[in-house]
Amino acid sequence: MSMSLPDDTDDHPHDHCGVFGVWAPGEDVSRLTYFGLYALQHRGQQSAGIAASDGNNILVYKDQGLVNQVFNEQTLTGLRGHIALGHVRYATTGADNWHNAQPTLGPTPWGTVALGHNGNLINTAALSTLVDKISHGERRADRNSTTDTSIITDLLGKADRLPAPWRGEEGAVEDVDEGDAATSAAPTTAPASAKPAARTVLDSEPTTPTAQADTAPAGADNAQPGRPSEAAFQAARRASGEIDRGALSEAIRQAREAGDDEDHGSLVPSALKVLPLLRGAFSLVFMDEHAMYGARDPHGYRPLVLGRLPRGWVLASETSALDLVGASFVREIKPGELVVIDSSGVRSYTFAQAASATCVFEYVYLARPATVIGDRQIVAARRQMGAILAKENPAEADLVMPTPESGTPAAIGYAEESGIPFAQGLVKNSYVGRTFIQPTQSLRQLGIRLKLNPLKEVIAGKRLIVIDDSIVRGNTQRALVRMLREAGALEVHVRISSPPVLWPCFFGIDFPTRAELIASSMDVDEICRSIGADSLAYLSLPGMVRATGQGDNLCVGCFTGAYPEPVTRGTPIPGTPGATV
């Protein structure tokens, strides 16, 4: 098993996961997925996994480590079929161990489901209680897993025991004939243009209190008919917020017309029951023995795109993964949309009205520069962030230099706008990350020096403007400023291409508790003194939003404390075990 080198000085935000799926009969789908995961490795470095279906069985192979450490020719050769699903994970919910690696695997009444999840749910407690109620003492799909992904897998596998959410609130858990669901559905509860108002919910400090393969034959451990208690279902229903019964009624009608129903073994009816119960961020790719599915939460916090191969289709977290496997970009999966891909093509169902609020940190740091989200290429957005930063916060200096590699596009934009020359004053060691060698204490103390090497001939005697994408705890910038001064820099002016991070994230980024965020307890001048810089300035919130080109369709909760949906007290803070709101 591999391990991470000390990361005490690297406090950049980390995304939860990356997902990749391919439906392509006649293609080497596991190898395509392997290379797709390579393009998404930046979204998760703690574990990787691939599931493949040959039409009769689903085989999952996963382990801790990077993609090239988990898979080799032998493992890929064993993953045969016409559908494959891949996942890379960075742990924000659940411990970093093998059982929490994805894809997850579980039985359904018609076969098996494998699932990969990018995001983080905020109503897991109610959902977990619901799973317990409908399981009737049966073991869960993975009893050792502690992730919200395993809960979704369980719900999909036992969805036949859930009432239809497209029915009205009264009698929702009654055992009734669902054949007339379309005609008995209640009217839509909100107009199509409705968008929930952001709410500030955190008004006080949170409290902190070996490789294996899975197989499941079709129909193994099938669920038995049953219903949850009304209290359990209604608790999950309340925790999931408003359910658009009109959209669901229309979706189930369309699914029946298309043959996406239980009689044909489709997971669409199960998904249309489960997806409306989920709150928070989820971009899902899942599969059964015959079809691949994709779904995106109504806010679209995390990206998910559809691509076309000559003989198939691809779902991926980013367009850069499509590029690497030679797939052409078709479109983004819409917020609140479920898609199914099989031999009949691609079909789409709307399970909730869209209220778009894509995570702004996809533009600031998380996504690869070549990726396109919301018709905006990430590298262009970051260069404009740098240009706006130069207008808002100029400084007299000899050189503009980035913190590699995330700060490079913004540094180029800053240099172009300011007219100050751009230079690479730091070289990143691309091969430092995960290793099989336990680092000694002396190596741990080197910290950032293991990752970045200063070019003294560039830095010495110069006044520097150093561009970085964010400051979380301040550890990275503090060590960096010290290293630049030791290399002979006369002045170090730090410029950040995003606003101060003041609040934790509940939707898939591992920001720490508010008490650990340096900007929550210090003003800009105090942070400047703390990191040892000559000056410090941040990009304004309007400037950052303008650079993305997305208008109001963004989640900026980590900067403002106003989230697109309410976060109730007791909700766990991702990436901080034991911490809750």
Coordinates of C-alpha atoms in Angstrom, one line a residue:
M1 CA 0.0 0.0 0.0
S2 CA 1.3 3.5 -0.8
M3 CA 1.2 6.5 1.4
S4 CA 1.3 10.2 1.1
L5 CA 4.4 12.3 1.7
P6 CA 4.0 14.8 4.5
D7 CA 1.5 17.5 3.4
D8 CA 1.6 19.7 6.4
T9 CA 2.4 22.8 4.3
D10 CA 0.0 22.0 1.4
D11 CA -3.3 23.4 2.5
H12 CA -4.9 23.9 -0.9
P13 CA -8.4 22.7 -1.1
H14 CA -9.0 19.1 -2.3
D15 CA -12.0 17.9 -4.2
H16 CA -13.9 14.8 -3.1
C17 CA -13.6 12.6 -6.3
G18 CA -13.6 12.1 -10.0
V19 CA -15.9 9.8 -11.9
F20 CA -15.6 8.3 -15.4
G21 CA -17.9 5.8 -17.2
V22 CA -18.0 4.3 -20.7
W23 CA -20.6 2.3 -22.6
A24 CA -18.9 1.0 -25.8
P25 CA -19.5 -2.5 -27.0
G26 CA -16.5 -3.8 -28.9
E27 CA -14.1 -1.4 -27.2
D28 CA -11.5 -2.1 -24.4
V29 CA -13.7 -0.3 -21.9
S30 CA -11.5 -0.9 -18.8
R31 CA -8.5 0.5 -20.6
L32 CA -10.4 3.5 -21.7
T33 CA -11.6 4.0 -18.1
Y34 CA -8.0 3.6 -16.9
F35 CA -6.8 6.5 -19.1
G36 CA -9.9 8.6 -18.3
L37 CA -9.0 8.3 -14.6
Y38 CA -5.5 9.5 -15.4
A39 CA -7.0 12.7 -16.6
L40 CA -9.0 13.0 -13.4
Q41 CA -6.2 12.0 -11.0
H42 CA -6.0 15.6 -9.7
R43 CA -9.5 15.1 -8.2
G44 CA -8.5 12.3 -5.9
Q45 CA -5.2 10.5 -5.1
Q46 CA -6.1 8.3 -2.2
S47 CA -7.8 5.4 -4.0
A48 CA -8.9 4.3 -7.4
G49 CA -11.3 1.6 -8.7
I50 CA -12.9 0.3 -11.9
A51 CA -16.1 -1.8 -12.3
A52 CA -16.8 -3.6 -15.6
S53 CA -19.8 -5.6 -16.8
D54 CA -19.9 -8.3 -19.4
G55 CA -23.7 -8.4 -19.5
N56 CA -24.0 -11.1 -16.9
N57 CA -21.8 -10.1 -14.0
I58 CA -20.1 -6.9 -12.6
L59 CA -16.5 -7.2 -11.4
V60 CA -15.0 -4.4 -9.3
Y61 CA -11.3 -3.9 -8.7
K62 CA -10.2 -1.1 -6.4
D63 CA -7.4 -0.3 -4.0
Q64 CA -5.7 2.6 -2.2
G65 CA -3.1 4.5 -4.3
L66 CA -2.8 6.4 -7.6
V67 CA -4.3 5.0 -10.8
N68 CA -1.0 3.6 -12.0
Q69 CA -0.3 2.0 -8.7
V70 CA -3.6 0.2 -8.4
F71 CA -3.9 -1.1 -12.0
N72 CA -1.6 -3.1 -14.3
E73 CA -2.0 -5.2 -17.4
Q74 CA -3.2 -8.2 -15.5
T75 CA -5.9 -6.4 -13.6
L76 CA -7.1 -4.5 -16.6
T77 CA -7.2 -7.7 -18.7
G78 CA -9.5 -9.2 -16.1
L79 CA -12.0 -6.3 -16.3
R80 CA -13.8 -7.3 -19.5
G81 CA -17.1 -6.2 -20.9
H82 CA -19.0 -3.5 -22.7
I83 CA -19.6 -1.1 -19.8
A84 CA -17.0 0.2 -17.3
L85 CA -17.1 2.7 -14.4
G86 CA -14.1 4.3 -12.8
H87 CA -13.5 6.4 -9.7
V88 CA -10.7 8.3 -8.0
R89 CA -11.2 9.3 -4.4
Y90 CA -10.0 12.0 -2.0
A91 CA -11.6 11.2 1.4
T92 CA -13.8 14.0 2.8
T93 CA -16.6 11.7 4.2
G94 CA -15.4 8.4 5.6
A95 CA -11.9 7.2 6.5
D96 CA -9.2 6.6 3.9
N97 CA -9.3 2.8 3.8
W98 CA -10.1 0.1 1.2
H99 CA -13.7 -0.3 2.2
N100 CA -14.4 3.3 1.4
A101 CA -12.8 3.1 -2.1
Q102 CA -15.2 3.2 -5.0
P103 CA -17.0 2.1 -7.1
T104 CA -19.4 0.6 -4.5
L105 CA -21.2 -2.6 -5.4
G106 CA -24.6 -3.9 -4.2
P107 CA -27.5 -6.2 -5.2
T108 CA -30.8 -5.1 -6.6
P109 CA -34.0 -7.1 -7.3
W110 CA -33.0 -7.4 -10.9
G111 CA -29.2 -7.8 -10.7
T112 CA -26.4 -5.6 -9.4
V113 CA -25.5 -1.9 -9.2
A114 CA -22.0 -0.4 -9.1
L115 CA -21.7 3.3 -8.3
G116 CA -19.2 6.2 -8.2
H117 CA -20.0 9.5 -6.5
N118 CA -18.4 12.9 -6.7
G119 CA -19.7 15.3 -4.1
N120 CA -21.0 15.2 -0.5
L121 CA -24.5 14.7 0.9
I122 CA -25.7 16.8 3.8
N123 CA -28.7 14.6 4.9
T124 CA -26.8 11.3 5.5
A125 CA -28.2 10.7 9.0
A126 CA -31.8 10.6 7.8
L127 CA -30.9 8.5 4.8
S128 CA -28.9 6.1 6.9
T129 CA -31.9 5.6 9.2
L130 CA -34.1 5.0 6.2
V131 CA -31.7 2.3 4.9
D132 CA -31.8 0.6 8.3
K133 CA -35.6 0.6 8.3
I134 CA -36.0 -0.9 4.9
S135 CA -33.2 -3.4 5.3
H136 CA -35.1 -5.4 7.9
G137 CA -31.9 -6.7 9.5
E138 CA -30.3 -7.6 6.2
R139 CA -26.6 -6.6 5.8
R140 CA -25.9 -3.5 3.9
A141 CA -24.2 -3.5 0.5
D142 CA -20.9 -2.8 2.3
R143 CA -21.3 -3.0 6.0
N144 CA -17.7 -1.7 6.5
S145 CA -18.1 1.4 4.4
T146 CA -18.6 4.8 6.2
T147 CA -19.4 6.9 3.1
D148 CA -22.5 8.5 1.8
T149 CA -21.9 6.7 -1.4
S150 CA -22.6 3.3 0.3
I151 CA -25.9 4.7 1.5
I152 CA -26.9 5.7 -2.1
T153 CA -26.0 2.2 -3.3
D154 CA -28.1 0.6 -0.6
L155 CA -31.1 2.9 -1.4
L156 CA -30.9 2.1 -5.1
G157 CA -30.7 -1.6 -4.3
K158 CA -33.8 -1.5 -2.1
A159 CA -35.8 1.2 -3.8
D160 CA -38.6 -1.2 -4.5
R161 CA -39.4 -0.9 -0.8
L162 CA -39.8 2.8 -1.0
P163 CA -43.0 4.6 -1.8
A164 CA -43.2 6.7 -5.0
P165 CA -42.1 10.3 -4.1
W166 CA -44.1 11.6 -7.0
R167 CA -47.2 11.0 -4.9
G168 CA -48.6 13.6 -2.5
E169 CA -47.5 13.9 1.1
E170 CA -50.6 12.2 2.4
G171 CA -50.4 8.4 2.2
A172 CA -46.9 8.5 0.8
V173 CA -46.0 5.3 2.4
E174 CA -49.2 3.4 1.8
D175 CA -48.8 0.1 -0.2
V176 CA -50.8 1.2 -3.3
D177 CA -50.7 0.4 -7.0
E178 CA -48.1 2.7 -8.6
G179 CA -49.5 2.1 -12.1
D180 CA -51.6 5.3 -11.9
A181 CA -48.8 7.4 -10.5
A182 CA -48.9 9.8 -13.5
T183 CA -52.6 10.5 -13.1
S184 CA -52.5 10.9 -9.3
A185 CA -49.5 13.1 -9.1
A186 CA -49.8 16.4 -7.2
P187 CA -49.1 19.6 -9.2
T188 CA -45.6 21.0 -9.3
T189 CA -44.8 22.8 -6.1
A190 CA -42.6 25.6 -7.6
P191 CA -42.3 27.4 -10.9
A192 CA -39.6 26.3 -13.3
S193 CA -37.6 29.6 -12.7
A194 CA -37.6 29.3 -8.9
K195 CA -34.2 29.3 -7.3
P196 CA -33.9 28.9 -3.5
A197 CA -32.5 31.9 -1.7
A198 CA -29.1 31.4 -0.2
R199 CA -29.1 31.2 3.6
T200 CA -26.4 31.9 6.1
V201 CA -26.6 29.0 8.5
L202 CA -23.3 28.9 10.3
D203 CA -23.6 31.6 13.0
S204 CA -21.4 29.9 15.5
E205 CA -18.3 27.8 15.7
P206 CA -18.6 24.1 14.7
T207 CA -17.6 21.6 17.4
T208 CA -14.8 19.1 16.9
P209 CA -15.2 16.2 19.0
T210 CA -4.6 -5.0 0.5
A211 CA -6.0 -5.0 -3.2
Q212 CA -9.2 -6.9 -3.5
A213 CA -11.8 -7.6 -6.2
D214 CA -15.6 -7.7 -5.6
T215 CA -18.0 -9.7 -7.6
A216 CA -21.8 -10.0 -7.3
P217 CA -23.7 -12.3 -9.6
A218 CA -27.0 -11.0 -11.0
G219 CA -29.8 -11.1 -8.5
A220 CA -27.6 -12.1 -5.5
D221 CA -29.0 -11.3 -2.1
N222 CA -32.1 -9.8 -3.6
A223 CA -34.2 -7.5 -1.5
Q224 CA -37.6 -8.8 -0.2
P225 CA -40.7 -6.6 -0.6
G226 CA -41.4 -4.3 2.3
R227 CA -42.0 -0.8 3.4
P228 CA -40.2 1.5 5.8
S229 CA -42.0 3.0 8.7
E230 CA -43.8 6.2 7.9
A231 CA -41.7 8.0 10.5
A232 CA -38.5 6.9 8.8
F233 CA -39.6 7.8 5.3
Q234 CA -41.1 11.1 6.3
A235 CA -37.9 12.0 8.2
A236 CA -35.8 11.4 5.1
R237 CA -38.4 13.2 3.0
R238 CA -38.2 16.3 5.3
A239 CA -34.4 16.2 5.3
S240 CA -34.4 16.1 1.5
G241 CA -36.4 19.4 1.2
E242 CA -38.9 20.2 -1.5
I243 CA -39.7 17.3 -3.9
D244 CA -40.9 18.3 -7.4
R245 CA -43.7 15.7 -7.8
G246 CA -44.8 17.2 -11.1
A247 CA -41.3 16.6 -12.7
L248 CA -41.1 13.1 -11.2
S249 CA -44.6 12.2 -12.5
E250 CA -43.6 13.3 -16.0
A251 CA -40.3 11.5 -15.8
I252 CA -41.9 8.2 -14.7
R253 CA -44.4 8.4 -17.5
Q254 CA -41.7 9.0 -20.1
A255 CA -39.6 6.1 -18.6
R256 CA -42.5 3.7 -18.9
E257 CA -43.0 4.7 -22.6
A258 CA -39.3 4.2 -23.2
G259 CA -39.3 0.8 -21.5
D260 CA -37.1 2.0 -18.7
D261 CA -39.2 0.2 -16.0
E262 CA -38.9 -2.6 -13.5
D263 CA -40.4 -5.1 -16.1
H264 CA -37.3 -4.5 -18.2
G265 CA -34.9 -4.6 -15.2
S266 CA -34.1 -0.8 -15.5
L267 CA -32.7 1.2 -12.6
V268 CA -34.5 4.3 -13.8
P269 CA -37.6 3.8 -11.5
S270 CA -35.3 3.2 -8.5
A271 CA -33.3 6.2 -9.3
L272 CA -36.4 8.4 -9.6
K273 CA -37.3 7.3 -6.1
V274 CA -33.9 7.8 -4.6
L275 CA -32.4 10.9 -6.2
P276 CA -35.1 13.3 -4.9
L277 CA -34.3 12.1 -1.3
L278 CA -30.7 13.2 -1.6
R279 CA -29.5 16.6 -0.5
G280 CA -26.2 18.2 -1.1
A281 CA -23.7 17.6 -4.0
F282 CA -23.8 14.5 -6.1
S283 CA -22.6 13.8 -9.6
L284 CA -23.1 10.1 -10.0
V285 CA -22.2 7.5 -12.6
F286 CA -23.6 4.1 -11.9
M287 CA -24.3 0.9 -13.9
D288 CA -26.1 -2.4 -13.9
E289 CA -25.2 -5.4 -16.1
H290 CA -26.7 -3.8 -19.2
A291 CA -26.8 0.0 -18.9
M292 CA -24.9 3.0 -17.7
Y293 CA -26.5 5.9 -15.8
G294 CA -25.5 9.4 -14.8
A295 CA -27.2 11.9 -12.5
R296 CA -26.4 15.4 -11.2
D297 CA -27.9 17.2 -8.2
P298 CA -30.4 20.0 -8.8
H299 CA -27.7 22.7 -8.0
G300 CA -25.0 21.1 -10.2
Y301 CA -22.3 21.7 -7.6
R302 CA -19.9 19.3 -9.3
P303 CA -19.5 19.0 -13.1
L304 CA -20.6 16.0 -15.1
V305 CA -20.3 15.8 -18.9
L306 CA -21.4 13.5 -21.8
G307 CA -19.1 12.6 -24.6
R308 CA -19.3 10.5 -27.8
L309 CA -17.1 7.8 -29.0
P310 CA -17.3 6.3 -32.5
R311 CA -18.9 3.2 -31.0
G312 CA -20.2 4.4 -27.7
W313 CA -20.7 7.0 -25.0
V314 CA -18.7 8.5 -22.1
L315 CA -19.7 10.2 -18.8
A316 CA -16.9 12.1 -17.0
S317 CA -16.3 14.7 -14.3
E318 CA -14.4 16.9 -16.7
T319 CA -14.1 17.5 -20.4
S320 CA -10.3 17.0 -20.2
A321 CA -11.0 13.3 -19.6
L322 CA -13.0 13.2 -22.8
D323 CA -10.1 14.7 -24.7
L324 CA -7.7 12.1 -23.4
V325 CA -9.7 9.1 -24.5
G326 CA -10.7 10.6 -27.9
A327 CA -14.3 11.3 -27.1
S328 CA -16.0 14.4 -28.5
F329 CA -17.9 16.7 -26.1
V330 CA -21.7 16.5 -26.5
R331 CA -23.0 18.5 -23.5
E332 CA -23.0 18.8 -19.8
I333 CA -25.5 16.7 -17.7
K334 CA -28.0 19.3 -16.5
P335 CA -28.6 19.9 -12.8
G336 CA -31.6 17.7 -11.8
E337 CA -31.1 15.4 -14.8
L338 CA -30.8 11.6 -14.9
V339 CA -29.5 10.0 -18.1
V340 CA -29.5 6.3 -19.1
I341 CA -27.2 4.9 -21.8
D342 CA -27.7 1.4 -23.5
S343 CA -28.1 -0.2 -26.9
S344 CA -31.0 2.1 -27.6
G345 CA -28.9 5.2 -27.2
V346 CA -29.1 8.0 -24.6
R347 CA -32.3 9.0 -22.8
S348 CA -32.9 11.8 -20.4
Y349 CA -35.2 12.3 -17.4
T350 CA -35.7 15.3 -15.2
F351 CA -36.0 14.4 -11.5
A352 CA -35.8 18.0 -10.1
Q353 CA -35.9 21.6 -11.3
A354 CA -32.5 23.1 -11.9
A355 CA -31.3 25.8 -9.5
S356 CA -27.7 26.0 -10.8
A357 CA -25.0 26.8 -8.3
T358 CA -21.8 25.3 -9.6
C359 CA -18.9 25.4 -7.1
V360 CA -16.8 28.4 -7.9
F361 CA -13.6 26.6 -6.7
E362 CA -13.9 24.5 -9.9
Y363 CA -12.9 27.7 -11.7
V364 CA -10.4 28.9 -9.0
Y365 CA -8.4 25.7 -8.4
L366 CA -10.1 22.2 -8.7
A367 CA -10.7 21.6 -12.4
R368 CA -7.9 21.1 -14.9
P369 CA -7.0 24.2 -17.0
A370 CA -8.2 22.6 -20.2
T371 CA -11.6 21.7 -18.9
V372 CA -14.7 23.6 -19.9
I373 CA -17.5 24.2 -17.4
G374 CA -20.6 26.3 -18.2
D375 CA -19.1 27.1 -21.7
R376 CA -16.1 28.7 -20.0
Q377 CA -12.6 27.3 -20.3
I378 CA -11.0 27.1 -16.9
V379 CA -7.7 28.5 -18.0
A380 CA -9.4 31.6 -19.5
A381 CA -11.3 32.2 -16.3
R382 CA -8.1 32.0 -14.2
R383 CA -6.2 34.3 -16.5
Q384 CA -9.0 36.9 -16.2
M385 CA -9.0 36.4 -12.4
G386 CA -5.3 37.4 -12.5
A387 CA -6.0 40.4 -14.8
I388 CA -8.8 41.7 -12.5
L389 CA -6.5 41.1 -9.5
A390 CA -3.9 43.3 -11.1
K391 CA -6.4 46.1 -11.6
E392 CA -7.7 45.8 -8.0
N393 CA -4.4 45.3 -6.2
P394 CA -1.4 46.6 -8.1
A395 CA 2.1 46.6 -6.6
E396 CA 5.6 47.8 -7.7
A397 CA 7.8 44.9 -8.5
D398 CA 10.3 43.4 -10.9
L399 CA 8.7 40.1 -11.6
V400 CA 5.3 38.3 -11.4
M401 CA 5.7 34.6 -10.5
P402 CA 3.2 31.8 -9.8
T403 CA 3.0 29.2 -7.1
P404 CA 3.2 26.2 -9.4
E405 CA 1.1 25.0 -10.9
S406 CA -2.3 26.2 -9.8
G407 CA -1.3 29.8 -9.7
T408 CA 0.2 30.0 -13.2
P409 CA -2.8 31.1 -15.4
A410 CA -3.7 33.9 -12.9
A411 CA 0.0 35.0 -12.7
I412 CA 0.1 35.2 -16.5
G413 CA -3.1 37.3 -16.5
Y414 CA -1.6 39.6 -13.7
A415 CA 1.6 40.1 -15.7
E416 CA -0.2 40.9 -18.9
E417 CA -2.5 43.4 -17.2
S418 CA 0.3 45.0 -15.1
G419 CA 3.0 45.0 -17.7
I420 CA 5.4 43.5 -15.1
P421 CA 7.5 40.6 -16.6
F422 CA 6.3 37.0 -15.9
A423 CA 8.9 34.5 -14.6
Q424 CA 9.0 31.0 -13.3
G425 CA 10.8 31.4 -10.0
L426 CA 9.8 28.0 -8.6
V427 CA 10.1 24.6 -10.1
K428 CA 7.7 21.9 -8.9
N429 CA 8.9 18.3 -8.4
S430 CA 6.2 16.4 -10.2
Y431 CA 7.3 13.1 -8.8
V432 CA 6.7 13.9 -5.1
G433 CA 3.3 12.8 -3.9
R434 CA 2.7 9.2 -3.0
T435 CA 5.5 6.8 -2.2
F436 CA 6.1 3.4 -0.8
I437 CA 8.9 4.8 1.4
Q438 CA 8.2 6.1 4.9
P439 CA 9.7 9.6 5.2
T440 CA 12.0 10.4 8.1
Q441 CA 11.3 13.2 10.6
S442 CA 14.0 15.3 9.0
L443 CA 12.3 14.9 5.6
R444 CA 9.0 15.9 7.2
Q445 CA 10.6 19.1 8.4
L446 CA 11.6 20.0 4.9
G447 CA 7.9 20.4 4.1
I448 CA 7.3 22.4 1.0
R449 CA 11.0 22.1 -0.1
L450 CA 10.2 18.5 -1.1
K451 CA 7.8 19.9 -3.7
L452 CA 9.1 23.3 -4.8
N453 CA 12.7 24.4 -5.6
P454 CA 13.5 28.1 -5.9
L455 CA 15.5 29.3 -8.9
K456 CA 18.0 31.7 -7.1
E457 CA 19.3 33.2 -10.3
V458 CA 15.7 34.4 -11.1
I459 CA 14.8 35.4 -7.6
A460 CA 17.9 37.0 -6.0
G461 CA 17.8 40.7 -5.7
K462 CA 14.2 41.0 -7.1
R463 CA 10.9 42.4 -5.9
L464 CA 8.4 39.6 -6.4
I465 CA 4.7 39.4 -6.8
V466 CA 3.7 35.9 -6.0
I467 CA 0.3 34.6 -7.2
D468 CA -1.5 31.8 -5.5
D469 CA -5.2 30.7 -5.9
S470 CA -6.2 30.6 -2.2
I471 CA -5.1 30.7 1.4
V472 CA -6.7 28.2 3.7
R473 CA -4.6 27.8 6.9
G474 CA -1.7 29.9 5.7
N475 CA 0.9 27.1 6.0
T476 CA 1.8 27.0 2.4
Q477 CA 2.3 30.7 2.0
R478 CA 4.2 31.1 5.2
A479 CA 6.8 28.4 4.2
L480 CA 6.9 29.8 0.6
V481 CA 7.6 33.4 1.7
R482 CA 10.4 32.2 4.0
M483 CA 12.0 30.1 1.2
L484 CA 11.9 33.0 -1.3
R485 CA 13.6 35.3 1.2
E486 CA 16.3 32.7 1.8
A487 CA 16.8 32.6 -2.0
G488 CA 17.5 36.3 -2.0
A489 CA 14.2 38.0 -2.8
L490 CA 14.2 41.7 -1.8
E491 CA 10.4 41.9 -1.4
V492 CA 7.6 39.4 -1.5
H493 CA 4.1 40.7 -2.3
V494 CA 1.5 37.9 -2.2
R495 CA -1.6 38.2 -4.4
I496 CA -4.5 35.7 -4.1
S497 CA -6.8 35.1 -7.1
S498 CA -9.9 34.5 -4.9
P499 CA -11.4 36.1 -1.8
P500 CA -10.6 35.1 1.8
V501 CA -12.0 31.6 2.6
L502 CA -14.1 32.2 5.7
W503 CA -16.5 29.2 5.9
P504 CA -16.3 25.4 5.5
C505 CA -17.6 23.6 2.5
F506 CA -20.3 20.9 2.8
F507 CA -20.5 20.0 -0.8
G508 CA -17.3 18.1 -1.6
I509 CA -14.2 20.2 -0.7
D510 CA -12.2 19.4 2.4
F511 CA -11.9 22.9 3.9
P512 CA -11.4 22.6 7.7
T513 CA -13.5 24.0 10.5
R514 CA -14.0 27.7 10.6
A515 CA -11.6 27.9 13.6
E516 CA -8.8 26.5 11.4
L517 CA -9.4 29.0 8.5
I518 CA -6.9 31.7 9.0
A519 CA -9.2 34.4 7.4
S520 CA -11.9 33.7 10.0
S521 CA -9.8 35.0 12.8
M522 CA -7.4 37.5 11.2
D523 CA -7.9 40.4 8.9
V524 CA -5.7 40.9 5.8
D525 CA -3.0 42.8 7.5
E526 CA -2.8 40.2 10.3
I527 CA -2.5 37.4 7.8
C528 CA 0.2 39.3 5.9
R529 CA 2.3 39.6 9.1
S530 CA 1.6 35.9 9.9
I531 CA 2.9 34.7 6.6
G532 CA 5.8 37.2 6.6
A533 CA 5.0 38.9 3.3
D534 CA 5.6 42.6 2.5
S535 CA 2.0 43.0 1.3
L536 CA -1.0 40.8 0.8
A537 CA -4.2 41.3 -1.2
Y538 CA -7.1 39.2 -2.4
L539 CA -9.3 39.2 -5.5
S540 CA -12.7 40.7 -4.7
L541 CA -15.8 38.4 -4.8
P542 CA -17.4 40.4 -7.7
G543 CA -14.1 40.2 -9.6
M544 CA -13.9 36.4 -9.2
V545 CA -17.5 35.9 -10.2
R546 CA -17.1 38.1 -13.2
A547 CA -14.1 36.1 -14.4
T548 CA -16.1 32.8 -14.4
G549 CA -18.8 34.2 -16.7
Q550 CA -21.5 32.3 -14.7
G551 CA -23.3 35.2 -13.1
D552 CA -25.4 34.2 -10.1
N553 CA -25.2 30.4 -11.0
L554 CA -22.4 29.7 -8.5
C555 CA -22.0 28.4 -5.0
V556 CA -19.8 30.9 -3.1
G557 CA -20.7 29.7 0.4
C558 CA -17.0 29.2 1.5
F559 CA -16.5 33.0 1.0
T560 CA -19.9 34.3 2.3
G561 CA -21.4 31.7 4.6
A562 CA -24.5 31.8 2.4
Y563 CA -25.1 28.4 0.8
P564 CA -27.6 27.5 -2.0
E565 CA -29.5 25.2 0.4
P566 CA -29.8 25.2 4.2
V567 CA -27.2 23.2 6.2
T568 CA -28.7 22.2 9.5
R569 CA -27.0 21.9 12.8
G570 CA -25.4 18.5 13.4
T571 CA -24.3 18.2 9.7
P572 CA -20.7 16.7 9.6
I573 CA -18.0 19.0 8.1
P574 CA -16.3 17.0 5.3
G575 CA -12.6 16.4 5.8
T576 CA -12.7 17.0 9.5
P577 CA -13.6 13.8 11.4
G578 CA -15.9 14.4 14.3
A579 CA -16.6 18.0 13.5
T580 CA -20.2 19.1 12.9
V581 CA -22.1 22.4 12.4

